[in-house]
Amino acid sequence: VAEYTLISELTFSVRDPAGKTLISPTRLSTDKIHLFNRENAASAFEEESLLRKEMHRELIQQLIRRYRAITPATIAPSATLAE
């Protein structure tokens, strides 16, 4: 049995239509430990695939949380000050 660390990362940024940066470049990552058993390689590959799908879902959830954290004040702070 061999132990591997699976790592999935993405880097993103968010800008408004005018080009103002709402979220500067941010790296998100997740990792999982995968135990590879040569004697049962078929199920080990299937398990790796499932772990990678889970990692991708985790990254998507992280991205959504960051995106939802954008507030109206973040989008148009000058409009808030003018009122």
mmCIF file of C-alpha atoms in Angstrom:
data_model
loop_
_atom_site.group_PDB
_atom_site.id
_atom_site.type_symbol
_atom_site.label_atom_id
_atom_site.label_comp_id
_atom_site.label_asym_id
_atom_site.label_seq_id
_atom_site.Cartn_x
_atom_site.Cartn_y
_atom_site.Cartn_z
ATOM 1 C CA VAL A 1 0.000 0.000 0.000
ATOM 2 C CA ALA A 2 1.328 3.419 -1.000
ATOM 3 C CA GLU A 3 0.121 6.710 0.423
ATOM 4 C CA TYR A 4 -0.341 9.708 -1.875
ATOM 5 C CA THR A 5 -1.497 13.244 -1.230
ATOM 6 C CA LEU A 6 -3.884 14.473 -3.893
ATOM 7 C CA ILE A 7 -3.897 18.260 -4.253
ATOM 8 C CA SER A 8 -6.316 20.371 -6.230
ATOM 9 C CA GLU A 9 -5.898 24.129 -6.592
ATOM 10 C CA LEU A 10 -7.435 27.018 -8.425
ATOM 11 C CA THR A 11 -6.626 30.699 -8.642
ATOM 12 C CA PHE A 12 -9.324 33.244 -9.374
ATOM 13 C CA SER A 13 -10.117 36.929 -9.230
ATOM 14 C CA VAL A 14 -13.342 38.887 -9.630
ATOM 15 C CA ARG A 15 -13.781 42.224 -11.382
ATOM 16 C CA ASP A 16 -16.850 44.319 -11.989
ATOM 17 C CA PRO A 17 -17.848 45.397 -15.524
ATOM 18 C CA ALA A 18 -15.789 48.589 -15.118
ATOM 19 C CA GLY A 19 -12.686 46.539 -14.361
ATOM 20 C CA LYS A 20 -12.534 47.302 -10.623
ATOM 21 C CA THR A 21 -11.075 44.393 -8.674
ATOM 22 C CA LEU A 22 -13.595 43.020 -6.197
ATOM 23 C CA ILE A 23 -11.504 40.006 -5.208
ATOM 24 C CA SER A 24 -7.803 40.143 -5.979
ATOM 25 C CA PRO A 25 -6.118 36.974 -7.244
ATOM 26 C CA THR A 26 -6.764 34.309 -4.626
ATOM 27 C CA ARG A 27 -5.556 30.715 -4.496
ATOM 28 C CA LEU A 28 -7.878 28.054 -3.143
ATOM 29 C CA SER A 29 -6.713 24.529 -2.467
ATOM 30 C CA THR A 30 -7.796 21.271 -0.969
ATOM 31 C CA ASP A 31 -6.006 17.994 -0.394
ATOM 32 C CA LYS A 32 -6.848 14.393 0.411
ATOM 33 C CA ILE A 33 -4.791 11.371 1.388
ATOM 34 C CA HIS A 34 -5.158 8.444 -1.007
ATOM 35 C CA LEU A 35 -4.029 4.930 -0.159
ATOM 36 C CA PHE A 36 -3.152 2.984 -3.301
ATOM 37 C CA ASN A 37 -3.279 -0.786 -3.021
ATOM 38 C CA ARG A 38 -1.629 -2.529 -6.000
ATOM 39 C CA GLU A 39 -3.466 -5.730 -5.208
ATOM 40 C CA ASN A 40 -6.770 -3.976 -5.769
ATOM 41 C CA ALA A 41 -5.780 -1.390 -8.369
ATOM 42 C CA ALA A 42 -9.221 -1.124 -9.993
ATOM 43 C CA SER A 43 -10.927 -0.029 -6.807
ATOM 44 C CA ALA A 44 -7.955 2.204 -5.910
ATOM 45 C CA PHE A 45 -8.381 4.085 -9.203
ATOM 46 C CA GLU A 46 -12.120 4.367 -8.573
ATOM 47 C CA GLU A 47 -11.472 5.700 -5.065
ATOM 48 C CA GLU A 48 -9.011 8.263 -6.458
ATOM 49 C CA SER A 49 -11.617 9.426 -8.954
ATOM 50 C CA LEU A 50 -14.193 9.831 -6.184
ATOM 51 C CA LEU A 51 -11.699 11.747 -4.025
ATOM 52 C CA ARG A 52 -10.899 14.104 -6.909
ATOM 53 C CA LYS A 53 -14.603 14.760 -7.525
ATOM 54 C CA GLU A 54 -15.057 15.507 -3.819
ATOM 55 C CA MET A 55 -12.077 17.867 -3.925
ATOM 56 C CA HIS A 56 -13.539 19.703 -6.921
ATOM 57 C CA ARG A 57 -16.853 20.096 -5.065
ATOM 58 C CA GLU A 58 -14.958 21.512 -2.074
ATOM 59 C CA LEU A 59 -13.175 24.036 -4.309
ATOM 60 C CA ILE A 60 -16.477 25.077 -5.855
ATOM 61 C CA GLN A 61 -17.971 25.590 -2.394
ATOM 62 C CA GLN A 62 -14.968 27.694 -1.345
ATOM 63 C CA LEU A 63 -15.308 29.776 -4.507
ATOM 64 C CA ILE A 64 -19.036 30.311 -3.962
ATOM 65 C CA ARG A 65 -18.438 31.411 -0.347
ATOM 66 C CA ARG A 66 -15.848 33.965 -1.499
ATOM 67 C CA TYR A 67 -18.134 35.224 -4.261
ATOM 68 C CA ARG A 68 -21.095 35.567 -1.866
ATOM 69 C CA ALA A 69 -18.908 37.609 0.487
ATOM 70 C CA ILE A 70 -18.891 40.436 -2.071
ATOM 71 C CA THR A 71 -21.127 43.119 -0.571
ATOM 72 C CA PRO A 72 -22.772 46.167 -2.130
ATOM 73 C CA ALA A 73 -20.158 48.262 -0.327
ATOM 74 C CA THR A 74 -17.438 46.241 -2.046
ATOM 75 C CA ILE A 75 -19.057 46.754 -5.424
ATOM 76 C CA ALA A 76 -19.756 50.492 -5.172
ATOM 77 C CA PRO A 77 -18.141 52.093 -2.126
ATOM 78 C CA SER A 78 -18.249 55.563 -3.720
ATOM 79 C CA ALA A 79 -22.041 55.297 -4.166
ATOM 80 C CA THR A 80 -22.433 54.412 -0.486
ATOM 81 C CA LEU A 81 -20.347 57.443 0.519
ATOM 82 C CA ALA A 82 -22.325 59.789 -1.727
ATOM 83 C CA GLU A 83 -25.656 58.952 -0.092
#
